[in-house]
XYZ file of C-alpha atoms in Angstrom:
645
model
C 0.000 0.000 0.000
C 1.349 3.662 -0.773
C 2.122 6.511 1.581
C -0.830 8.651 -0.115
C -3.351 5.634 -0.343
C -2.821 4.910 3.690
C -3.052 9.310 4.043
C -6.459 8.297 2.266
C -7.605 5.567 4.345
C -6.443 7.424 7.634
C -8.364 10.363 6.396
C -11.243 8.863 5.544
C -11.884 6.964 8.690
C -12.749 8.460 11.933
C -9.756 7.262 13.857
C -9.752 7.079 17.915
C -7.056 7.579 19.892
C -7.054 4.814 22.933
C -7.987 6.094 26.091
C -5.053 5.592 27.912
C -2.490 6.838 25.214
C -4.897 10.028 25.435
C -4.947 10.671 28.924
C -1.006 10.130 29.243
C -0.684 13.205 26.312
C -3.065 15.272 28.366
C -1.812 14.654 31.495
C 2.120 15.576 30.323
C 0.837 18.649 28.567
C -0.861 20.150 31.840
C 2.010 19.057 33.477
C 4.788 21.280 31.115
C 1.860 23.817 31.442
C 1.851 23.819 35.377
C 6.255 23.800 35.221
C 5.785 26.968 32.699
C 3.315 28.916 35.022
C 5.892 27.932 37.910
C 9.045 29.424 36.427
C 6.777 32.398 34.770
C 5.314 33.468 38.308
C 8.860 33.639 39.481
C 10.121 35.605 36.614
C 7.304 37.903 36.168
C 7.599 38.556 40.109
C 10.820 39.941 39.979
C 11.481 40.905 36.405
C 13.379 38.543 35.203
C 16.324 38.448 37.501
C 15.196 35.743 40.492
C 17.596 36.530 43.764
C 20.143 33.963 44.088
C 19.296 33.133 47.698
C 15.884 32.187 45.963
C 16.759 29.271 43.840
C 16.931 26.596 46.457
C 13.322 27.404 47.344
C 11.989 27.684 43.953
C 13.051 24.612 42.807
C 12.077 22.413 45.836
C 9.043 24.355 45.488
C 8.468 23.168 41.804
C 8.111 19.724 42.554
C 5.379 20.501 45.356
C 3.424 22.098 42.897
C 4.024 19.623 40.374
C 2.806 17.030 42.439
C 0.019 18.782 43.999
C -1.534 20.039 40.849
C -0.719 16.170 38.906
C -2.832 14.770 42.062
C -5.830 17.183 42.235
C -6.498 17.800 38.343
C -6.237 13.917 38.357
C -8.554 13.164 41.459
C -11.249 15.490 39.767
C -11.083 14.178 36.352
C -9.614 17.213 34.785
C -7.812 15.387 31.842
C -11.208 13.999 30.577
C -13.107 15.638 27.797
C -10.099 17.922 26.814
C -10.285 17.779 23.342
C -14.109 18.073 22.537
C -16.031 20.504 24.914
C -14.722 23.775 26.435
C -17.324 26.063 27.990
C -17.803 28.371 31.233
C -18.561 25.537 33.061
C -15.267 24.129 32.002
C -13.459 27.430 33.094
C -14.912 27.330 36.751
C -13.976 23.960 37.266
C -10.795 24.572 35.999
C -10.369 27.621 38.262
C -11.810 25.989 41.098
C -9.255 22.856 41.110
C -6.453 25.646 40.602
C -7.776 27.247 44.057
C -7.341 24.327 45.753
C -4.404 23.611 44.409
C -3.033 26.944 45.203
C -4.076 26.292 48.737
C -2.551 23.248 48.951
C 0.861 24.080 48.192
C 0.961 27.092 50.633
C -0.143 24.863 53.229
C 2.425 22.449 52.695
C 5.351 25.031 51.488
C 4.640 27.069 54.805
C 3.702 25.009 57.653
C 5.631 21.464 56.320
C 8.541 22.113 54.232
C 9.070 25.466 55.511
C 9.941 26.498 51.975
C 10.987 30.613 51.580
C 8.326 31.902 48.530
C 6.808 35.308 48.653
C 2.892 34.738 49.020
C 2.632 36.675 45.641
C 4.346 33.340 43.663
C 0.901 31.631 44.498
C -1.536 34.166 43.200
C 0.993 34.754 39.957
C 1.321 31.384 39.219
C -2.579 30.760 40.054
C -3.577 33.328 37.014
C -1.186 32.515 34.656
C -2.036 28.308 35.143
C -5.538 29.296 34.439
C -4.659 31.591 31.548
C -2.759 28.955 29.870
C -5.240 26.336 30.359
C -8.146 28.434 29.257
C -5.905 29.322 26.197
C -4.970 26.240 25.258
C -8.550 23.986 25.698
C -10.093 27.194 23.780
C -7.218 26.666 21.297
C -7.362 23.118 20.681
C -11.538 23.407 20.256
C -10.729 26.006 17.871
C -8.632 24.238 15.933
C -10.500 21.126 15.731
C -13.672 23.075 14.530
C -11.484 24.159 11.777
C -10.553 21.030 10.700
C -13.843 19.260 10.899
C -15.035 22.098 8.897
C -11.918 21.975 6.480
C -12.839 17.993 6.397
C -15.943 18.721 4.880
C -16.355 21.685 3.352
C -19.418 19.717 0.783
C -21.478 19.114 3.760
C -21.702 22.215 4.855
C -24.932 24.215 5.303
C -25.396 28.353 5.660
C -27.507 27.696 8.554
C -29.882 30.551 10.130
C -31.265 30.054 13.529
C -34.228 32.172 14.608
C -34.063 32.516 18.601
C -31.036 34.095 19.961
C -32.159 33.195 23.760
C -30.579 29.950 25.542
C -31.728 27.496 23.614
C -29.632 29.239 20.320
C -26.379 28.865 22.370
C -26.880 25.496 23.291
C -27.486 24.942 19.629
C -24.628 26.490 18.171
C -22.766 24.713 20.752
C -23.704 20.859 19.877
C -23.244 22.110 16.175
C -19.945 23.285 17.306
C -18.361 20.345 18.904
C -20.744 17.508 16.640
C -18.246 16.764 13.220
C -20.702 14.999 11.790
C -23.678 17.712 11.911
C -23.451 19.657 8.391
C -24.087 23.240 9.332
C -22.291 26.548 9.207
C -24.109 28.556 10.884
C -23.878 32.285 9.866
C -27.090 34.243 11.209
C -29.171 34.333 14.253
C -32.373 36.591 14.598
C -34.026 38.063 17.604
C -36.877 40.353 18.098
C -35.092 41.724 21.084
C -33.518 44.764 20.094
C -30.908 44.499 23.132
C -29.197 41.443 21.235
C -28.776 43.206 17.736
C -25.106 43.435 16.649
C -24.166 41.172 19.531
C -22.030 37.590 18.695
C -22.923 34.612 20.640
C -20.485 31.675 19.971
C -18.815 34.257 17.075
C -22.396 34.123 15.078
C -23.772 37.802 14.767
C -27.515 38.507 15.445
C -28.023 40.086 12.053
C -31.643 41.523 12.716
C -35.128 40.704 13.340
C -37.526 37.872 12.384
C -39.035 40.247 9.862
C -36.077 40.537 8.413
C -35.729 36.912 7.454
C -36.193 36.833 3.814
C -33.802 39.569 3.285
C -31.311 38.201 5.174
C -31.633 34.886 4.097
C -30.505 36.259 0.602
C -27.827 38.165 2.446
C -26.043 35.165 3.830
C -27.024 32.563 1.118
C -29.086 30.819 3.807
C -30.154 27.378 2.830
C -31.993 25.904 6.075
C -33.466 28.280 8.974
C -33.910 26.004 12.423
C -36.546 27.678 14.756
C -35.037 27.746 18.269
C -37.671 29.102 20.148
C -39.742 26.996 22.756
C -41.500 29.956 24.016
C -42.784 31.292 20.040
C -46.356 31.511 19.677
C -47.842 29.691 16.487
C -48.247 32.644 14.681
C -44.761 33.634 14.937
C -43.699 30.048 13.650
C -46.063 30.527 10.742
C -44.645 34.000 10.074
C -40.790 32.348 10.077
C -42.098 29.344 7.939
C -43.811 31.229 5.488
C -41.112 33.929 5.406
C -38.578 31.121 4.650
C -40.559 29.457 1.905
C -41.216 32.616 0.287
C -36.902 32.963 0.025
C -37.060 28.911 -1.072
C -35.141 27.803 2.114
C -36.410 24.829 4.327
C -37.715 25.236 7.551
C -36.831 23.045 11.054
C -37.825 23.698 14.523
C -36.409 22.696 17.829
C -36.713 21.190 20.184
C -40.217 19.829 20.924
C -41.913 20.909 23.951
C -41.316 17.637 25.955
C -38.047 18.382 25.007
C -37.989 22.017 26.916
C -40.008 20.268 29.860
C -36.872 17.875 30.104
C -34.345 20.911 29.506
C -32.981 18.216 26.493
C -31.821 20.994 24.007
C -30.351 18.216 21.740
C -30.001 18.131 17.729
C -31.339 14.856 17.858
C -34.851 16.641 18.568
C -34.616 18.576 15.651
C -37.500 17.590 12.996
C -39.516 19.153 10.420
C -42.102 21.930 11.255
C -45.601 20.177 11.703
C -48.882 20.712 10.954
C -49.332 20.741 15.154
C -46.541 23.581 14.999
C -49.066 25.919 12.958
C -52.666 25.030 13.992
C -51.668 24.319 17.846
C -52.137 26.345 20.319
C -49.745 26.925 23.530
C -48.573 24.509 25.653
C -51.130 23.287 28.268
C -50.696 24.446 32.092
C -51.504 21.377 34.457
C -52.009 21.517 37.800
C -49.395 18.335 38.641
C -50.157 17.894 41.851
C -53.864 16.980 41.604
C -53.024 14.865 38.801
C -50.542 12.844 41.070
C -53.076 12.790 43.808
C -55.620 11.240 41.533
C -53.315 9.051 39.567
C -50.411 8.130 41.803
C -50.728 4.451 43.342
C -53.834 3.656 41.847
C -54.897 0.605 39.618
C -56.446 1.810 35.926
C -58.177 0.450 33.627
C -58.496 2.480 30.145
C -60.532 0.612 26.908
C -59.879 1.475 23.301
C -56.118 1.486 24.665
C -54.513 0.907 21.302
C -56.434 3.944 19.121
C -54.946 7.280 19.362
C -56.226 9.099 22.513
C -56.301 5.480 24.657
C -52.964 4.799 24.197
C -51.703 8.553 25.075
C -53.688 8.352 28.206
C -51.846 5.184 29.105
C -48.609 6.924 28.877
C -49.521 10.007 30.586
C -51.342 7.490 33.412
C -47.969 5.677 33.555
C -46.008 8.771 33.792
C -48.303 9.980 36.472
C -47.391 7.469 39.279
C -49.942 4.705 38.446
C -49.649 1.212 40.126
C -51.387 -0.654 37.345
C -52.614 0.177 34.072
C -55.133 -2.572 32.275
C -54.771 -2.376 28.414
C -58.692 -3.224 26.826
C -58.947 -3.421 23.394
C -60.369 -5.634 20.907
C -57.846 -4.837 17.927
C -54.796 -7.407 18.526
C -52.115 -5.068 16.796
C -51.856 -1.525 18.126
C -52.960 -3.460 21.467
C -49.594 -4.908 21.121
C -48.035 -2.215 19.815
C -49.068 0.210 23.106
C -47.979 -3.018 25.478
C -44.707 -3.789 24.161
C -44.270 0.337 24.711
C -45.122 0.569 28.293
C -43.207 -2.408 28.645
C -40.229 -1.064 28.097
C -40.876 2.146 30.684
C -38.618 1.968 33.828
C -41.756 2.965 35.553
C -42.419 0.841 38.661
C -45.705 -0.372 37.098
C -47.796 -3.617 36.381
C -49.514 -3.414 32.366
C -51.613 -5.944 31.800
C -53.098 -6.079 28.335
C -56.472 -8.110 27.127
C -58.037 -8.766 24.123
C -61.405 -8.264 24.499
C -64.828 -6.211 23.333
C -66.012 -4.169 25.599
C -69.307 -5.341 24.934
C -68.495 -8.446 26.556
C -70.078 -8.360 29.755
C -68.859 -12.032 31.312
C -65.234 -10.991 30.183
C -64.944 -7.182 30.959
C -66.781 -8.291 34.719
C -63.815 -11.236 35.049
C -61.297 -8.391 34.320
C -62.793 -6.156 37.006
C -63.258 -8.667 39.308
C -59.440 -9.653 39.258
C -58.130 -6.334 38.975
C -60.403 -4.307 40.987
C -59.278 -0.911 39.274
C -59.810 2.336 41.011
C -59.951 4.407 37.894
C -62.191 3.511 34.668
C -61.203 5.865 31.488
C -63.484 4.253 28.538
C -62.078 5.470 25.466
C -63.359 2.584 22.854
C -65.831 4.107 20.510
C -66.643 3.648 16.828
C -65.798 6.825 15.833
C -66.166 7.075 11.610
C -69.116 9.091 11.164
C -70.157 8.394 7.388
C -69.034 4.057 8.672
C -71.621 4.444 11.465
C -74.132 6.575 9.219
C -74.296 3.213 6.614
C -73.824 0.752 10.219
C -76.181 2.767 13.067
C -77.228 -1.017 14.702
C -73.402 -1.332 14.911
C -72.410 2.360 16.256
C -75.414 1.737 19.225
C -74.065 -1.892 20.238
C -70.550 -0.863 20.407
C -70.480 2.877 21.373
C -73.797 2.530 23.660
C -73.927 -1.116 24.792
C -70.400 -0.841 25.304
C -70.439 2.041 27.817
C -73.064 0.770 29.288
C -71.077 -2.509 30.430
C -68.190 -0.662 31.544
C -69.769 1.955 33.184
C -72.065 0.137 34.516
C -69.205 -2.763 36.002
C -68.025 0.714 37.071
C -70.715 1.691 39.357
C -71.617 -2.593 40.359
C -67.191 -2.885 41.864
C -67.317 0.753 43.637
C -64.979 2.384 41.083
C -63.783 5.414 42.234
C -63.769 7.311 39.345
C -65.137 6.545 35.684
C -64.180 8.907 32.535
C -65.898 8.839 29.174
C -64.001 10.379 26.244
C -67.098 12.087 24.360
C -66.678 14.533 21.401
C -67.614 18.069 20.158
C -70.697 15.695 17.384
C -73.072 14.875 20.018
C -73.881 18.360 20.126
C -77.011 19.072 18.159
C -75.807 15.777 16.471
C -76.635 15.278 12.988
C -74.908 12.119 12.742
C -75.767 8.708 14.250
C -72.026 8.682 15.502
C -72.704 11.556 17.473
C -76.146 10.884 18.396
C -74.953 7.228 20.065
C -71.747 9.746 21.990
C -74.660 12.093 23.218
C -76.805 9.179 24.800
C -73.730 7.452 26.255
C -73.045 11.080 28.184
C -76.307 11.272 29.037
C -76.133 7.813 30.221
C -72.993 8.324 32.403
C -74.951 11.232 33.567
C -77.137 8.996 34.894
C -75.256 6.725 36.600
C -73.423 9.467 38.018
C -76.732 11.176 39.792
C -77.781 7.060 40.738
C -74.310 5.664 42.062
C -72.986 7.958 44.898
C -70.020 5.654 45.581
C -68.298 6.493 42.057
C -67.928 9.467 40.251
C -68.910 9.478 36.920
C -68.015 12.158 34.129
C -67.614 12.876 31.281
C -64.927 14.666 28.764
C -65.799 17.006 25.971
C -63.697 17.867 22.986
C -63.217 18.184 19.351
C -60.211 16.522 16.611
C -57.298 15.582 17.285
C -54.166 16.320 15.206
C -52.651 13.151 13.923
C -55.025 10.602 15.383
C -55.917 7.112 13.360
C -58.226 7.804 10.244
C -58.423 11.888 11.148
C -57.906 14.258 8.119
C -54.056 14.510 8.821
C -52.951 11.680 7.738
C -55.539 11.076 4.891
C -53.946 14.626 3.386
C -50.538 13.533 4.023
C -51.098 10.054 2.037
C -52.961 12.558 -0.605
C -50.000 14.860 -0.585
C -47.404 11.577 -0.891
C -49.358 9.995 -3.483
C -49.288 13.483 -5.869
C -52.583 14.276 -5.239
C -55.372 15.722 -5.114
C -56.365 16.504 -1.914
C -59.964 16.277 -1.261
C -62.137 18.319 0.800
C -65.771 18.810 1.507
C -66.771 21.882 1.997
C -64.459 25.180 1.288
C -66.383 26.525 4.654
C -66.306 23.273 7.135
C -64.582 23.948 10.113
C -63.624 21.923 13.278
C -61.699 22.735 16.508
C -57.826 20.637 16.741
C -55.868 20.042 19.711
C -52.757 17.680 19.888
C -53.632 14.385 21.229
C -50.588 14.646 24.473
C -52.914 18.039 25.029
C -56.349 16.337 24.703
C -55.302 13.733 27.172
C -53.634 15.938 29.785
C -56.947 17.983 29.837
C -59.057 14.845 29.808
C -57.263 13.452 32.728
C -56.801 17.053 34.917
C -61.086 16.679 34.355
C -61.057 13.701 35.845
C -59.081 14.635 38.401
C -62.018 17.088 39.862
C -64.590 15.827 42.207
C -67.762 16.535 40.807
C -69.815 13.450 39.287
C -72.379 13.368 36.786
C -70.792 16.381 34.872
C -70.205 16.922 31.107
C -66.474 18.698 31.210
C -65.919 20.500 27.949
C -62.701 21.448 26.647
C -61.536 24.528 25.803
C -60.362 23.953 21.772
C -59.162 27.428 21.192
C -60.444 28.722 17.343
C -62.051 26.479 14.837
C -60.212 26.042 11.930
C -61.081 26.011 8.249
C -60.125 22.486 7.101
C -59.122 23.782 3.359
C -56.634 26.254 5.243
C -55.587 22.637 6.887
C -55.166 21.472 3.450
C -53.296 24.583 1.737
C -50.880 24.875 5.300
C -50.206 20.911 4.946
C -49.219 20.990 0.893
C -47.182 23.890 1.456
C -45.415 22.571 4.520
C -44.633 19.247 1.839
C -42.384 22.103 -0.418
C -44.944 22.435 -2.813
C -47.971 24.384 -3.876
C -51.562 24.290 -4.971
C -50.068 24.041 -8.831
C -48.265 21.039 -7.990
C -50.948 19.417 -5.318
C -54.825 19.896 -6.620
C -57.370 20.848 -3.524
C -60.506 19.521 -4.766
C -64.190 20.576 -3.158
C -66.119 16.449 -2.918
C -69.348 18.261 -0.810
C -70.664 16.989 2.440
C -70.718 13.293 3.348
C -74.025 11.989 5.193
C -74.115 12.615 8.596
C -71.242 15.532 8.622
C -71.501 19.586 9.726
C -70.002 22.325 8.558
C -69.609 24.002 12.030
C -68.647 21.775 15.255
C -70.244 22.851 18.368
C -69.116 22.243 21.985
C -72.129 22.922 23.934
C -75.588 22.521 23.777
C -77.708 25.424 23.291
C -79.821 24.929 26.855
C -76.574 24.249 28.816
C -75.164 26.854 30.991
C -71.304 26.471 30.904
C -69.535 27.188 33.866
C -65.848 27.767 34.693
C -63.802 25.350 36.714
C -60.453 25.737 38.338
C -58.572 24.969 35.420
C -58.672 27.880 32.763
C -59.010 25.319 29.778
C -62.273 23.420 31.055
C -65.731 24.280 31.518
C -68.872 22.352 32.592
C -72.064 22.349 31.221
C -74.936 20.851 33.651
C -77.780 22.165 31.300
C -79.021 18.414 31.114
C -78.821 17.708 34.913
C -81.909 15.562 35.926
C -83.374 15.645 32.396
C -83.570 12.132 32.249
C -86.843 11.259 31.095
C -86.412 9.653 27.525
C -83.428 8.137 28.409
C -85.942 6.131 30.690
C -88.487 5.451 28.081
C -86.450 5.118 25.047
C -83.189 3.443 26.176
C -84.154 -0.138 26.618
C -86.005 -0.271 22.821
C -82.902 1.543 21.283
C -81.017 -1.581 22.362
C -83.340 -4.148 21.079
C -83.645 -2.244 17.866
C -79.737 -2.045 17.859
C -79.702 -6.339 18.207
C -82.675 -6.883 15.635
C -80.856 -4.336 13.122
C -83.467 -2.267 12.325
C -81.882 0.958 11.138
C -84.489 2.978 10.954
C -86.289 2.500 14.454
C -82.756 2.987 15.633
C -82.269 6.167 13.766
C -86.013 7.088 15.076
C -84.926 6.116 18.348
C -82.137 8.275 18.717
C -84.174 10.718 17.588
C -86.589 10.153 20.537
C -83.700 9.938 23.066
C -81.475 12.852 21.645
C -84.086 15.632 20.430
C -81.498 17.536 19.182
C -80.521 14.995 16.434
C -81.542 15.691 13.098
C -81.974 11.784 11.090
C -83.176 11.163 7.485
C -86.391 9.014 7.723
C -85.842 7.254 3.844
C -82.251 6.552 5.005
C -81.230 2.517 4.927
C -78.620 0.600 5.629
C -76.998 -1.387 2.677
C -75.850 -4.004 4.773
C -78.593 -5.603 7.345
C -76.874 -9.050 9.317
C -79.160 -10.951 11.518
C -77.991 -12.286 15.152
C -79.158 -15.710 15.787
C -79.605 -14.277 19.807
C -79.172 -11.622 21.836
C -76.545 -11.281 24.690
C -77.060 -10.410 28.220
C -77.496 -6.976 28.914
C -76.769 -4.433 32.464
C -79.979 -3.207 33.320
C -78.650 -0.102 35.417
C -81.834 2.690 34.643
């Protein structure tokens, strides 16, 4: 092999240099630093020309500080992470192991040894030990940034970071001391006018965030990372559109767990999502009722593989929970959620089961062994044109199916049941959110019936990202080419992230009122084309390359979500993001009448004394009389049935 072909193969490796070999080199190099200092305190002292009657001390004090300083730096690990990192941390440590070194070798040159040194040798040779160190660890991270950069010049990216607060620094310094991260970064931008013209980590802060586009061109940006956990969501959409308007891509970081963990890492940096723009700002919990109502207790959540069930089991798990019993009756994100929780270091028992919640031998076997003290019933059919062409199947599931739980709920002395409701059964027009309305009205019930449990139920509207949601049908749309298709240019619905939904859903639960509808607050609607338009041009493209086409309403759909009835009176609670509505307290005359012949409509499948039935129980709801179902199945029996009203 050549000279220049091994140069080559050395180059193009990332060779490491054995730990030992390296902390022998950095050892010996603090050590001529320390000898240097020594003889340069002494020199600077007395100008070059040390008294005679001077030497015998200095050098019998030389190997004092030798050794002291070789002992101390090594005790607290002072040769590790030389060649990497170098920060004000690093500098205080450094100057605080010099102190004691300093303090050391007075002691012992004074009160042992007896050694003649003016007291000024220790403070000289203190400053210009820390001096040299500072120099030389600043030195050597200089250098190597140089060379990584010099290494690969190809890689690198003008980079342009918008946030000029902590969580810039700590950015510029991972990109600083990471070789294999691909950014130069050249710009930072602050609205505070205190930081213009100032450098932090030798990047200027060119100018303001309304200055992006121009100074994008400026510098030649290529990528802009948002670096600012505190932004609202309309100054991320004013950076990302800013930045697609000068054709650069847009990343933010870190995620808000990510702040809540202070984990500033370029690991968390990803794309700007759909939740960045249409979000709203990050949810205030009160944490210490949550841990009093979550904290040691046994919980039992169905529907725990869909979206929202398997985020509550995480936030239950994070919460302090003793037990958390997985229901579903889908094997594979059942599986999925398990094998997550299973690998959490929380002190916790999951137990998962396959199972419909409809099942009333099986669901009471599963109370009886696990005796849960919290109930959060999350399985629902929730597809409203599915459950406008399957309304026998929407009532068993979504209505028998509460009714089992619940009512095993209220028969083992829960303490606390939660049903996950939605912004439809409001002046429903859809079966799906006719069958949600009678299930709260049901819980209701129970709740005004069953003084040892508190019953209640949650409120609240999409969900960003959850299975079968518009999200990720547009995103498929968008991947596929296009087009993406859209009802109504006017529809509008309310969005919250599903961590947010769940937080709120359990800080409701947490309150100890029963028989109470708690309704969350879901900030502004939003128009689901401007979902569409923000979610092609977040993809890199526009509505030339990605068609938005209108389809019209589907059976059973609204343009304009409500959250409360018209008759309710909505009333504040402690937390600023939920309300109650107790309009319906006590009104439970149809469910009386009604109920029973819903269900045995539901099991005959007759659609259409279902749909009139829900009409009966739910005035509100709004049913076509000529509608049928397409797909009628007879049951050869009927199962048992809770008999609670």
């Amino acid at each position: 092999m050549t000279t220049s072909s091994l140069k080559q193969r050395l180059s193009e490796r990332n060779y490491v240099i054995p730990r030992e070999i390296r902390l022998v080199v950095i050892a010996s190099f603090h050590l001529i630093i320390f000898f240097i200092a020594y003889m340069s305190a002494f020199s600077v002292r007395f100008d070059f020309l040390i008294p005679a009657d001077l030497y015998a001390g200095m050098w019998q004090g030389l190997w004092v500080v030798l050794l002291v300083k070789m002992v101390v730096f090594g005790g607290l690990k002072m040769f590790q992470g030389w060649w990497k990192y170098v920060s004000l941390h690093d500098m205080i440590a450094v100057a605080h192991a010099l102190a004691i070194c300093s303090l050391l070798v007075m002691v012992i040159n004074s009160w042992i040894l007896a050694v003649g040194c003016p007291r000024s040798i220790y403070l000289l040779d203190y400053c210009l030990s820390l001096v040299a160190l500072a120099g030389a660890r600043a030195g050597l991270r200089l250098l190597r940034e140089v060379v990584v950069n010099h290494r690969h010049p190809d890689r690198a990216v003008n980079l342009m970071i918008v946030g000029a607060g902590d969580t810039g620094d700590m950015l510029l310094r991972e990109i600083g001391k990471n070789s294999n991260l691909r950014y130069r970064p050249v710009a930072l931008l602050d609205d505070d006018l205190n930081k213009q013209g100032l450098r932090i980590q030798g990047v200027p802060v060119a100018g303001t965030i309304a200055q992006l586009g121009e100074l994008a061109e400026r510098f030649e940006i290529e990528e802009v990372i948002i670096a600012m956990p505190s932004a609202s969501r309309a100054q991320i959409r004013g950076v990302v559109d800013a930045a697609r308007a000068a054709n650069v891509t847009t990343k933010i970081l870190p995620a808000v767990e990510a702040i809540l963990e202070h984990d500033v890492s370029m690991n968390r940096l990803r794309e700007v999502s759909i939740a960045d723009l249409l979000g709203r700002e990050p949810v205030k919990l009160d944490l210490d009722a949550l841990g009093r109502f979550l904290k040691g207790q046994r919980v039992l959540v169905t529907g725990a593989g869909g979206s929202i069930g398997s985020e509550l089991c995480r936030q239950v798990l994070r919460f302090g929970a003793s037990e958390v019993v997985l229901v579903d009756n889908s094997e594979t994100p059942l599986f999925f959620i398990n094998h997550e929780l299973g690998r959490s270091e929380q002190d916790c028992k999951i137990t998962p089961y396959v199972v419909s919640v409809c099942d009333l031998a099986r669901m009471r076997g599963i109370f009886q062994r696990h005796q849960p003290d919290v109930v959060i019933h999350a399985a629902a059919y929730k597809h409203v044109p599915l459950m406008e062409q399957n309304p026998c199947e929407a009532v068993k599931n979504n209505v028998v199916g509460t009714q089992t739980v619940a009512g095993l709920a209220a028969e083992f002395k829960v303490a606390s049941f939660v049903l996950i409701s939605t912004d439809k059964a409001v002046n429903p027009t859809s079966v799906m959110g006719a069958t949600k309305r009678v299930t709260e009205m049901y819980v209701q019930r129970l709740g005004a019936t069953y003084p040892d449990t508190k019953f209640c139920a949650v409120r609240f509207g999409n969900v960003l990202g959850s299975n079968g949601s518009v999200v990720p049908i547009f995103r498929e749309q968008i991947r596929r080419g296009g087009p993406v298709t859209v009802t109504d240019p006017q529809m509008t619905r309310y969005f919250m992230t599903i961590p947010e939904a769940v937080q709120l859903v359990l800080q409701a639960a947490s309150f100890k009122s029963s028989g109470e509808v708690f309704i969350l607050d879901m900030g502004e609607p939003v128009k689901i084309a401007d979902l569409a338009r923000d979610m092609v041009r977040l993809s890199g493209m526009n509505e030339e390359d990605i068609q938005i086409v209108f389809t019209g309403m589907r059976p059973g759909e609204k343009l304009f979500e409500e959250l409360t009835l018209d008759e309710e009176d909505v009333d504040r609670t402690s937390h600023a993001k939920i309300f109650v509505g107790k309009g319906q307290e006590g009104n439970f005359e149809p469910l009386v009448k009604y109920y029973q012949e819903l269900l045995d409509a539901a099991w005959s499948m007759d659609n259409q004394e279902v749909r009139r039935l829900l009409g009966e129980l739910v005035p509100t709801y709004a049913y076509s009389a000529g509608a049928e179902n397409a797909f009628l199945v007879q049951e050869d029996e009927e199962p048992r049935i809770l008999r609670h009203i």
